[in-house]
Amino acid sequence: MQITKDSVVQFNYTILDEQGQKLESNQGETPVAYLHGHNNMMPGVEKALEGKQAGDSFTVTLPPEETYGVRNESEEAIQRIPVKHLQGAKVWKPGMVAVVNTDKGQRQVTIIKKGQFMVTVDTNPPLAGKTLTFELSVKEVREATAEEISHGHAHGVGGHHH
Ligand code: ZN
């Protein structure tokens, strides 16, 4: 079946920058699952997957507006937080990406400057502002269950577990 509204889609991806350098990939791992047509996926990726089916592999290049968004260059994007709030490594250096818990869930931040107790971070998503190429492989397409549609997300492999 073709991907359309209320399809549950499983796919693998590789993200490349404009120089063709690999930034992120889940090839060979558990695919990502999402409910199509419910704003659960980056809009450009969702649009590219529309009408595709299991077994399809293709490449699409997308502007930042359709993926991680444009960068927020205002001062509020730069914040000072305690070093102990950073998760993901023991030793931090400028340029490294850390995970922090916020009241809106986990966020990735990029270290700008590190002091002994406080660290200055850029709260823009690390891939914001970049034109990105996605290599996408559709693994499975099925109709969503009534429960998934009422929850607004996919269940099962790669999806939500309650
Ligand atoms: Zn659910």
CSV table of N, CA and C and ligand atoms in Angstrom, one decimal:
chain,number,residue,atom,x,y,z
A,1,MET,N,0.8,-1.2,0.0
A,1,MET,CA,0.0,0.0,0.0
A,1,MET,C,0.9,1.3,0.0
A,2,GLN,N,0.3,2.3,-0.5
A,2,GLN,CA,1.0,3.6,-0.6
A,2,GLN,C,0.8,4.4,0.7
A,3,ILE,N,1.8,5.2,1.0
A,3,ILE,CA,1.8,6.0,2.2
A,3,ILE,C,0.8,7.2,2.0
A,4,THR,N,-0.2,7.3,2.9
A,4,THR,CA,-1.2,8.3,2.8
A,4,THR,C,-1.6,8.6,4.2
A,5,LYS,N,-2.6,9.5,4.4
A,5,LYS,CA,-3.0,9.9,5.8
A,5,LYS,C,-3.4,8.7,6.5
A,6,ASP,N,-3.0,8.6,7.8
A,6,ASP,CA,-3.3,7.4,8.7
A,6,ASP,C,-2.6,6.1,8.3
A,7,SER,N,-1.5,6.3,7.5
A,7,SER,CA,-0.6,5.1,7.4
A,7,SER,C,0.4,5.1,8.5
A,8,VAL,N,0.7,3.9,9.0
A,8,VAL,CA,1.9,3.8,9.9
A,8,VAL,C,3.1,3.4,9.1
A,9,VAL,N,4.1,4.2,9.1
A,9,VAL,CA,5.3,4.1,8.2
A,9,VAL,C,6.5,3.7,9.1
A,10,GLN,N,7.2,2.7,8.7
A,10,GLN,CA,8.6,2.5,9.3
A,10,GLN,C,9.6,2.7,8.2
A,11,PHE,N,10.6,3.5,8.6
A,11,PHE,CA,11.7,3.8,7.6
A,11,PHE,C,13.0,3.9,8.3
A,12,ASN,N,14.1,3.7,7.4
A,12,ASN,CA,15.5,4.0,7.9
A,12,ASN,C,15.9,5.2,7.1
A,13,TYR,N,16.9,5.9,7.7
A,13,TYR,CA,17.4,7.2,7.1
A,13,TYR,C,18.9,7.4,7.3
A,14,THR,N,19.4,8.2,6.4
A,14,THR,CA,20.8,8.7,6.6
A,14,THR,C,20.6,10.2,6.2
A,15,ILE,N,21.2,11.1,7.1
A,15,ILE,CA,21.2,12.5,6.8
A,15,ILE,C,22.6,13.0,6.4
A,16,LEU,N,22.7,13.7,5.3
A,16,LEU,CA,24.0,14.2,4.8
A,16,LEU,C,23.9,15.7,4.7
A,17,ASP,N,25.1,16.3,4.9
A,17,ASP,CA,25.1,17.8,4.8
A,17,ASP,C,25.4,18.2,3.3
A,18,GLU,N,25.6,19.5,3.1
A,18,GLU,CA,25.7,19.9,1.7
A,18,GLU,C,27.0,19.4,1.0
A,19,GLN,N,28.0,19.0,1.9
A,19,GLN,CA,29.3,18.5,1.4
A,19,GLN,C,29.2,17.0,1.2
A,20,GLY,N,28.0,16.4,1.5
A,20,GLY,CA,27.9,15.0,1.3
A,20,GLY,C,28.4,14.2,2.5
A,21,GLN,N,28.7,14.9,3.6
A,21,GLN,CA,29.2,14.2,4.8
A,21,GLN,C,28.0,13.7,5.6
A,22,LYS,N,28.2,12.4,6.1
A,22,LYS,CA,27.1,11.8,6.9
A,22,LYS,C,27.0,12.4,8.3
A,23,LEU,N,25.8,12.8,8.6
A,23,LEU,CA,25.6,13.5,10.0
A,23,LEU,C,25.0,12.5,10.9
A,24,GLU,N,24.1,11.7,10.4
A,24,GLU,CA,23.2,10.9,11.3
A,24,GLU,C,22.7,9.7,10.5
A,25,SER,N,22.5,8.6,11.1
A,25,SER,CA,21.9,7.5,10.3
A,25,SER,C,21.4,6.4,11.3
A,26,ASN,N,20.3,5.8,10.9
A,26,ASN,CA,19.8,4.6,11.6
A,26,ASN,C,19.7,3.4,10.7
A,27,GLN,N,20.5,3.4,9.6
A,27,GLN,CA,20.5,2.2,8.7
A,27,GLN,C,21.1,1.0,9.5
A,28,GLY,N,20.4,-0.1,9.3
A,28,GLY,CA,20.8,-1.3,10.0
A,28,GLY,C,20.3,-1.4,11.4
A,29,GLU,N,19.6,-0.4,11.9
A,29,GLU,CA,19.0,-0.4,13.2
A,29,GLU,C,17.5,-0.5,13.1
A,30,THR,N,16.8,-0.4,14.3
A,30,THR,CA,15.3,-0.4,14.3
A,30,THR,C,14.8,0.8,13.5
A,31,PRO,N,13.9,0.6,12.5
A,31,PRO,CA,13.4,1.8,11.8
A,31,PRO,C,12.6,2.7,12.7
A,32,VAL,N,12.5,3.9,12.3
A,32,VAL,CA,11.6,4.9,12.9
A,32,VAL,C,10.2,4.6,12.5
A,33,ALA,N,9.3,4.7,13.4
A,33,ALA,CA,7.9,4.5,13.0
A,33,ALA,C,7.1,5.8,13.3
A,34,TYR,N,6.2,6.2,12.4
A,34,TYR,CA,5.4,7.4,12.7
A,34,TYR,C,4.0,7.2,12.0
A,35,LEU,N,3.1,8.0,12.5
A,35,LEU,CA,1.7,8.0,11.9
A,35,LEU,C,1.7,9.2,10.9
A,36,HIS,N,1.5,8.8,9.7
A,36,HIS,CA,1.5,9.8,8.6
A,36,HIS,C,0.3,10.7,8.6
A,37,GLY,N,0.5,12.0,8.4
A,37,GLY,CA,-0.6,13.0,8.3
A,37,GLY,C,-1.0,13.6,9.6
A,38,HIS,N,-0.2,13.4,10.6
A,38,HIS,CA,-0.5,13.9,12.0
A,38,HIS,C,0.6,14.8,12.5
A,39,ASN,N,1.4,15.4,11.6
A,39,ASN,CA,2.5,16.4,12.1
A,39,ASN,C,3.4,15.7,13.0
A,40,ASN,N,3.7,14.4,12.9
A,40,ASN,CA,4.6,13.7,13.8
A,40,ASN,C,6.0,13.7,13.2
A,41,MET,N,6.2,14.1,12.0
A,41,MET,CA,7.4,14.0,11.2
A,41,MET,C,7.8,15.4,10.7
A,42,MET,N,9.1,15.6,10.4
A,42,MET,CA,9.5,16.9,9.8
A,42,MET,C,8.7,17.0,8.5
A,43,PRO,N,8.1,18.2,8.2
A,43,PRO,CA,7.2,18.4,7.1
A,43,PRO,C,7.8,17.9,5.7
A,44,GLY,N,9.0,18.3,5.5
A,44,GLY,CA,9.7,17.9,4.2
A,44,GLY,C,9.8,16.4,4.0
A,45,VAL,N,10.1,15.7,5.1
A,45,VAL,CA,10.3,14.3,5.1
A,45,VAL,C,8.9,13.6,4.9
A,46,GLU,N,7.9,14.1,5.6
A,46,GLU,CA,6.6,13.6,5.4
A,46,GLU,C,6.1,13.8,4.0
A,47,LYS,N,6.3,14.9,3.4
A,47,LYS,CA,5.9,15.2,2.0
A,47,LYS,C,6.6,14.3,1.1
A,48,ALA,N,7.9,14.0,1.3
A,48,ALA,CA,8.7,13.2,0.4
A,48,ALA,C,8.2,11.7,0.5
A,49,LEU,N,7.7,11.3,1.6
A,49,LEU,CA,7.3,9.9,1.8
A,49,LEU,C,5.9,9.7,1.3
A,50,GLU,N,5.1,10.7,1.1
A,50,GLU,CA,3.7,10.6,0.6
A,50,GLU,C,3.7,9.8,-0.7
A,51,GLY,N,2.9,8.7,-0.8
A,51,GLY,CA,2.7,8.0,-2.0
A,51,GLY,C,3.8,6.9,-2.2
A,52,LYS,N,4.8,6.8,-1.4
A,52,LYS,CA,5.8,5.8,-1.5
A,52,LYS,C,5.3,4.5,-0.8
A,53,GLN,N,6.0,3.4,-1.1
A,53,GLN,CA,5.6,2.1,-0.5
A,53,GLN,C,6.8,1.3,0.0
A,54,ALA,N,6.5,0.2,0.8
A,54,ALA,CA,7.6,-0.6,1.4
A,54,ALA,C,8.5,-1.0,0.3
A,55,GLY,N,9.8,-0.9,0.5
A,55,GLY,CA,10.8,-1.3,-0.5
A,55,GLY,C,11.4,-0.1,-1.2
A,56,ASP,N,10.7,1.0,-1.2
A,56,ASP,CA,11.2,2.2,-1.9
A,56,ASP,C,12.4,2.8,-1.2
A,57,SER,N,13.4,3.1,-1.9
A,57,SER,CA,14.6,3.9,-1.4
A,57,SER,C,14.8,5.0,-2.3
A,58,PHE,N,15.0,6.2,-1.7
A,58,PHE,CA,15.2,7.4,-2.5
A,58,PHE,C,15.9,8.5,-1.7
A,59,THR,N,16.3,9.5,-2.4
A,59,THR,CA,17.0,10.6,-1.8
A,59,THR,C,16.3,11.9,-2.0
A,60,VAL,N,16.2,12.8,-1.0
A,60,VAL,CA,15.6,14.1,-1.2
A,60,VAL,C,16.4,15.1,-0.4
A,61,THR,N,16.6,16.3,-1.0
A,61,THR,CA,17.3,17.4,-0.4
A,61,THR,C,16.3,18.5,0.0
A,62,LEU,N,16.4,18.9,1.3
A,62,LEU,CA,15.4,19.8,1.8
A,62,LEU,C,16.0,21.0,2.5
A,63,PRO,N,15.3,22.2,2.4
A,63,PRO,CA,15.8,23.4,3.0
A,63,PRO,C,15.4,23.3,4.5
A,64,PRO,N,16.1,24.1,5.4
A,64,PRO,CA,15.9,24.1,6.8
A,64,PRO,C,14.5,24.3,7.2
A,65,GLU,N,13.7,25.1,6.5
A,65,GLU,CA,12.3,25.4,6.8
A,65,GLU,C,11.5,24.1,6.9
A,66,GLU,N,11.9,23.1,6.1
A,66,GLU,CA,11.1,21.9,6.0
A,66,GLU,C,11.7,20.7,6.9
A,67,THR,N,12.8,21.1,7.7
A,67,THR,CA,13.3,20.0,8.5
A,67,THR,C,13.5,20.5,9.9
A,68,TYR,N,14.7,20.9,10.3
A,68,TYR,CA,14.9,21.3,11.7
A,68,TYR,C,14.7,22.8,12.0
A,69,GLY,N,14.2,23.5,11.0
A,69,GLY,CA,13.9,24.9,11.1
A,69,GLY,C,15.2,25.8,10.9
A,70,VAL,N,14.9,27.1,10.8
A,70,VAL,CA,16.0,28.1,10.6
A,70,VAL,C,16.6,28.4,12.0
A,71,ARG,N,17.8,28.9,12.0
A,71,ARG,CA,18.4,29.2,13.3
A,71,ARG,C,17.8,30.4,14.0
A,72,ASN,N,17.6,30.4,15.3
A,72,ASN,CA,17.2,31.5,16.0
A,72,ASN,C,18.5,32.3,16.4
A,73,GLU,N,18.8,33.4,15.8
A,73,GLU,CA,20.1,34.1,16.0
A,73,GLU,C,19.9,35.1,17.1
A,74,SER,N,18.8,35.2,17.8
A,74,SER,CA,18.6,36.2,18.9
A,74,SER,C,19.4,35.7,20.1
A,75,GLU,N,19.6,36.7,21.1
A,75,GLU,CA,20.3,36.4,22.3
A,75,GLU,C,19.7,35.3,23.1
A,76,GLU,N,18.4,35.2,23.0
A,76,GLU,CA,17.7,34.2,23.9
A,76,GLU,C,18.1,32.7,23.5
A,77,ALA,N,18.6,32.5,22.3
A,77,ALA,CA,19.0,31.2,22.0
A,77,ALA,C,20.3,30.8,22.7
A,78,ILE,N,21.0,31.7,23.2
A,78,ILE,CA,22.3,31.4,23.9
A,78,ILE,C,22.0,31.5,25.4
A,79,GLN,N,22.3,30.4,26.1
A,79,GLN,CA,22.0,30.4,27.5
A,79,GLN,C,23.1,29.8,28.4
A,80,ARG,N,23.2,30.3,29.6
A,80,ARG,CA,24.2,29.8,30.6
A,80,ARG,C,23.4,28.8,31.5
A,81,ILE,N,23.9,27.6,31.6
A,81,ILE,CA,23.3,26.6,32.5
A,81,ILE,C,24.4,25.9,33.3
A,82,PRO,N,24.0,25.3,34.4
A,82,PRO,CA,25.0,24.5,35.1
A,82,PRO,C,25.6,23.3,34.3
A,83,VAL,N,26.9,23.1,34.4
A,83,VAL,CA,27.6,22.0,33.7
A,83,VAL,C,26.9,20.7,34.1
A,84,LYS,N,26.5,20.6,35.4
A,84,LYS,CA,25.9,19.3,35.8
A,84,LYS,C,24.6,18.9,35.1
A,85,HIS,N,24.0,19.9,34.4
A,85,HIS,CA,22.8,19.6,33.7
A,85,HIS,C,23.0,18.9,32.4
A,86,LEU,N,24.3,18.9,31.9
A,86,LEU,CA,24.6,18.3,30.6
A,86,LEU,C,24.6,16.8,30.7
A,87,GLN,N,24.0,16.1,29.7
A,87,GLN,CA,24.0,14.7,29.7
A,87,GLN,C,24.7,14.2,28.4
A,88,GLY,N,25.4,13.1,28.5
A,88,GLY,CA,26.0,12.5,27.2
A,88,GLY,C,27.5,12.3,27.2
A,89,ALA,N,28.2,13.0,28.1
A,89,ALA,CA,29.7,12.8,28.2
A,89,ALA,C,30.1,13.2,29.5
A,90,LYS,N,31.4,12.9,29.8
A,90,LYS,CA,32.0,13.2,31.1
A,90,LYS,C,32.7,14.5,31.0
A,91,VAL,N,33.4,14.7,29.9
A,91,VAL,CA,34.2,15.9,29.7
A,91,VAL,C,33.6,16.7,28.5
A,92,TRP,N,33.4,18.0,28.7
A,92,TRP,CA,32.8,18.8,27.7
A,92,TRP,C,33.8,19.8,27.1
A,93,LYS,N,33.7,19.9,25.7
A,93,LYS,CA,34.5,20.9,25.0
A,93,LYS,C,33.6,21.7,24.1
A,94,PRO,N,34.0,22.9,23.7
A,94,PRO,CA,33.1,23.7,22.7
A,94,PRO,C,32.9,22.9,21.5
A,95,GLY,N,31.7,23.0,20.9
A,95,GLY,CA,31.4,22.3,19.7
A,95,GLY,C,30.7,20.9,20.0
A,96,MET,N,30.8,20.4,21.2
A,96,MET,CA,30.1,19.1,21.5
A,96,MET,C,28.6,19.4,21.7
A,97,VAL,N,27.8,18.3,21.4
A,97,VAL,CA,26.4,18.4,21.5
A,97,VAL,C,26.0,17.6,22.8
A,98,ALA,N,25.2,18.2,23.6
A,98,ALA,CA,24.8,17.6,24.9
A,98,ALA,C,23.3,17.5,24.9
A,99,VAL,N,22.7,16.7,25.7
A,99,VAL,CA,21.3,16.6,26.0
A,99,VAL,C,21.0,17.2,27.3
A,100,VAL,N,19.9,18.0,27.3
A,100,VAL,CA,19.5,18.6,28.6
A,100,VAL,C,18.0,18.4,28.7
A,101,ASN,N,17.5,18.2,29.9
A,101,ASN,CA,16.1,18.1,30.2
A,101,ASN,C,15.5,19.4,30.4
A,102,THR,N,14.4,19.7,29.7
A,102,THR,CA,13.7,21.0,29.8
A,102,THR,C,12.3,20.7,30.2
A,103,ASP,N,11.5,21.7,30.5
A,103,ASP,CA,10.1,21.4,30.7
A,103,ASP,C,9.3,21.0,29.5
A,104,LYS,N,10.0,21.1,28.3
A,104,LYS,CA,9.4,20.7,27.1
A,104,LYS,C,10.0,19.3,26.6
A,105,GLY,N,10.6,18.7,27.5
A,105,GLY,CA,11.3,17.4,27.1
A,105,GLY,C,12.7,17.5,26.9
A,106,GLN,N,13.4,16.5,26.4
A,106,GLN,CA,14.8,16.5,26.1
A,106,GLN,C,15.2,17.3,24.9
A,107,ARG,N,16.2,18.1,25.0
A,107,ARG,CA,16.7,19.0,23.9
A,107,ARG,C,18.2,18.8,23.7
A,108,GLN,N,18.6,18.9,22.5
A,108,GLN,CA,20.0,18.9,22.2
A,108,GLN,C,20.5,20.4,22.2
A,109,VAL,N,21.7,20.6,22.8
A,109,VAL,CA,22.3,21.9,22.8
A,109,VAL,C,23.8,21.8,22.4
A,110,THR,N,24.4,22.8,21.9
A,110,THR,CA,25.8,22.8,21.5
A,110,THR,C,26.6,23.6,22.4
A,111,ILE,N,27.7,23.1,22.9
A,111,ILE,CA,28.5,23.8,23.9
A,111,ILE,C,29.3,24.9,23.1
A,112,ILE,N,29.2,26.2,23.7
A,112,ILE,CA,29.9,27.3,23.1
A,112,ILE,C,31.2,27.5,24.0
A,113,LYS,N,31.0,27.6,25.3
A,113,LYS,CA,32.1,28.0,26.2
A,113,LYS,C,31.8,27.3,27.5
A,114,LYS,N,32.9,26.7,28.1
A,114,LYS,CA,32.7,25.9,29.3
A,114,LYS,C,33.5,26.6,30.4
A,115,GLY,N,32.9,26.9,31.6
A,115,GLY,CA,33.6,27.3,32.8
A,115,GLY,C,33.6,26.1,33.7
A,116,GLN,N,34.0,26.4,35.0
A,116,GLN,CA,34.1,25.3,35.9
A,116,GLN,C,32.7,24.7,36.3
A,117,PHE,N,31.8,25.7,36.5
A,117,PHE,CA,30.5,25.2,37.0
A,117,PHE,C,29.3,25.5,36.0
A,118,MET,N,29.6,26.6,35.2
A,118,MET,CA,28.5,27.0,34.3
A,118,MET,C,29.1,26.8,32.8
A,119,VAL,N,28.1,26.6,31.9
A,119,VAL,CA,28.5,26.4,30.5
A,119,VAL,C,27.6,27.3,29.7
A,120,THR,N,28.1,27.8,28.6
A,120,THR,CA,27.3,28.6,27.7
A,120,THR,C,26.9,27.7,26.5
A,121,VAL,N,25.6,27.6,26.2
A,121,VAL,CA,25.2,26.7,25.2
A,121,VAL,C,24.3,27.4,24.1
A,122,ASP,N,24.4,26.9,22.9
A,122,ASP,CA,23.5,27.3,21.9
A,122,ASP,C,22.3,26.4,21.9
A,123,THR,N,21.1,26.9,22.1
A,123,THR,CA,19.9,26.0,22.2
A,123,THR,C,19.3,25.7,20.9
A,124,ASN,N,19.8,26.2,19.8
A,124,ASN,CA,19.3,25.8,18.5
A,124,ASN,C,19.6,24.3,18.2
A,125,PRO,N,18.6,23.6,17.6
A,125,PRO,CA,18.9,22.2,17.3
A,125,PRO,C,20.2,22.1,16.4
A,126,PRO,N,21.1,21.2,16.7
A,126,PRO,CA,22.4,21.2,16.0
A,126,PRO,C,22.2,21.2,14.4
A,127,LEU,N,21.1,20.7,13.9
A,127,LEU,CA,21.0,20.7,12.4
A,127,LEU,C,20.1,21.8,11.9
A,128,ALA,N,19.7,22.7,12.8
A,128,ALA,CA,18.9,23.9,12.3
A,128,ALA,C,19.7,24.7,11.4
A,129,GLY,N,19.0,25.3,10.4
A,129,GLY,CA,19.7,26.2,9.4
A,129,GLY,C,20.5,25.5,8.3
A,130,LYS,N,20.4,24.2,8.3
A,130,LYS,CA,21.2,23.5,7.3
A,130,LYS,C,20.3,22.9,6.2
A,131,THR,N,20.8,23.0,4.9
A,131,THR,CA,20.2,22.3,3.8
A,131,THR,C,20.7,20.8,3.9
A,132,LEU,N,19.7,19.9,4.1
A,132,LEU,CA,20.1,18.5,4.3
A,132,LEU,C,19.6,17.6,3.3
A,133,THR,N,20.4,16.5,3.0
A,133,THR,CA,19.9,15.5,2.1
A,133,THR,C,19.6,14.2,2.9
A,134,PHE,N,18.4,13.7,2.6
A,134,PHE,CA,17.9,12.5,3.3
A,134,PHE,C,17.9,11.3,2.4
A,135,GLU,N,18.6,10.2,2.7
A,135,GLU,CA,18.5,9.0,2.0
A,135,GLU,C,17.5,8.2,2.8
A,136,LEU,N,16.3,7.9,2.2
A,136,LEU,CA,15.2,7.2,2.9
A,136,LEU,C,14.9,5.9,2.3
A,137,SER,N,14.7,4.9,3.2
A,137,SER,CA,14.3,3.5,2.8
A,137,SER,C,13.1,3.2,3.6
A,138,VAL,N,12.0,2.9,2.8
A,138,VAL,CA,10.7,2.6,3.5
A,138,VAL,C,10.7,1.1,3.7
A,139,LYS,N,10.5,0.7,5.0
A,139,LYS,CA,10.6,-0.7,5.4
A,139,LYS,C,9.2,-1.3,5.5
A,140,GLU,N,8.2,-0.6,6.0
A,140,GLU,CA,6.9,-1.1,6.2
A,140,GLU,C,5.8,0.0,6.1
A,141,VAL,N,4.7,-0.3,5.5
A,141,VAL,CA,3.6,0.6,5.5
A,141,VAL,C,2.3,-0.2,5.8
A,142,ARG,N,1.6,0.3,6.8
A,142,ARG,CA,0.3,-0.4,7.2
A,142,ARG,C,-0.7,0.6,7.6
A,143,GLU,N,-2.0,0.2,7.6
A,143,GLU,CA,-3.0,1.1,8.1
A,143,GLU,C,-2.9,1.3,9.6
A,144,ALA,N,-3.1,2.5,10.1
A,144,ALA,CA,-3.1,2.7,11.6
A,144,ALA,C,-4.3,2.0,12.2
A,145,THR,N,-4.2,1.6,13.4
A,145,THR,CA,-5.4,1.1,14.2
A,145,THR,C,-6.2,2.3,14.6
A,146,ALA,N,-7.4,2.1,15.0
A,146,ALA,CA,-8.3,3.1,15.6
A,146,ALA,C,-7.6,3.8,16.8
A,147,GLU,N,-7.0,2.9,17.6
A,147,GLU,CA,-6.3,3.4,18.8
A,147,GLU,C,-5.2,4.4,18.4
A,148,GLU,N,-4.4,4.0,17.4
A,148,GLU,CA,-3.3,4.9,17.0
A,148,GLU,C,-3.8,6.2,16.5
A,149,ILE,N,-4.9,6.2,15.8
A,149,ILE,CA,-5.4,7.4,15.2
A,149,ILE,C,-5.9,8.3,16.4
A,150,SER,N,-6.6,7.7,17.4
A,150,SER,CA,-7.1,8.5,18.5
A,150,SER,C,-6.0,9.0,19.3
A,151,HIS,N,-4.8,8.3,19.4
A,151,HIS,CA,-3.7,8.8,20.2
A,151,HIS,C,-2.9,9.8,19.4
A,152,GLY,N,-2.9,9.7,18.0
A,152,GLY,CA,-2.2,10.6,17.2
A,152,GLY,C,-0.7,10.2,17.0
A,153,HIS,N,-0.4,8.9,17.3
A,153,HIS,CA,1.0,8.4,17.1
A,153,HIS,C,1.0,6.9,16.8
A,154,ALA,N,2.1,6.4,16.3
A,154,ALA,CA,2.2,5.0,16.0
A,154,ALA,C,2.6,4.2,17.3
A,155,HIS,N,2.1,3.0,17.3
A,155,HIS,CA,2.5,2.1,18.4
A,155,HIS,C,3.4,1.0,17.8
A,156,GLY,N,4.0,0.1,18.7
A,156,GLY,CA,4.7,-1.0,18.2
A,156,GLY,C,6.2,-0.7,17.9
A,157,VAL,N,6.8,-1.5,17.0
A,157,VAL,CA,8.2,-1.3,16.6
A,157,VAL,C,8.5,0.1,16.2
A,158,GLY,N,9.4,0.7,16.9
A,158,GLY,CA,9.9,2.1,16.5
A,158,GLY,C,8.9,3.2,16.9
A,159,GLY,N,7.7,2.8,17.4
A,159,GLY,CA,6.8,3.8,17.8
A,159,GLY,C,6.6,3.9,19.3
A,160,HIS,N,5.5,4.4,19.8
A,160,HIS,CA,5.3,4.6,21.2
A,160,HIS,C,4.9,3.2,21.9
A,161,HIS,N,5.4,3.1,23.1
A,161,HIS,CA,5.0,2.0,24.0
A,161,HIS,C,4.4,2.6,25.3
A,162,HIS,N,3.3,2.1,25.6
A,162,HIS,CA,2.6,2.6,26.9
A,162,HIS,C,2.7,1.6,28.0
B,1,ZN,ZN,-0.6,5.7,22.1
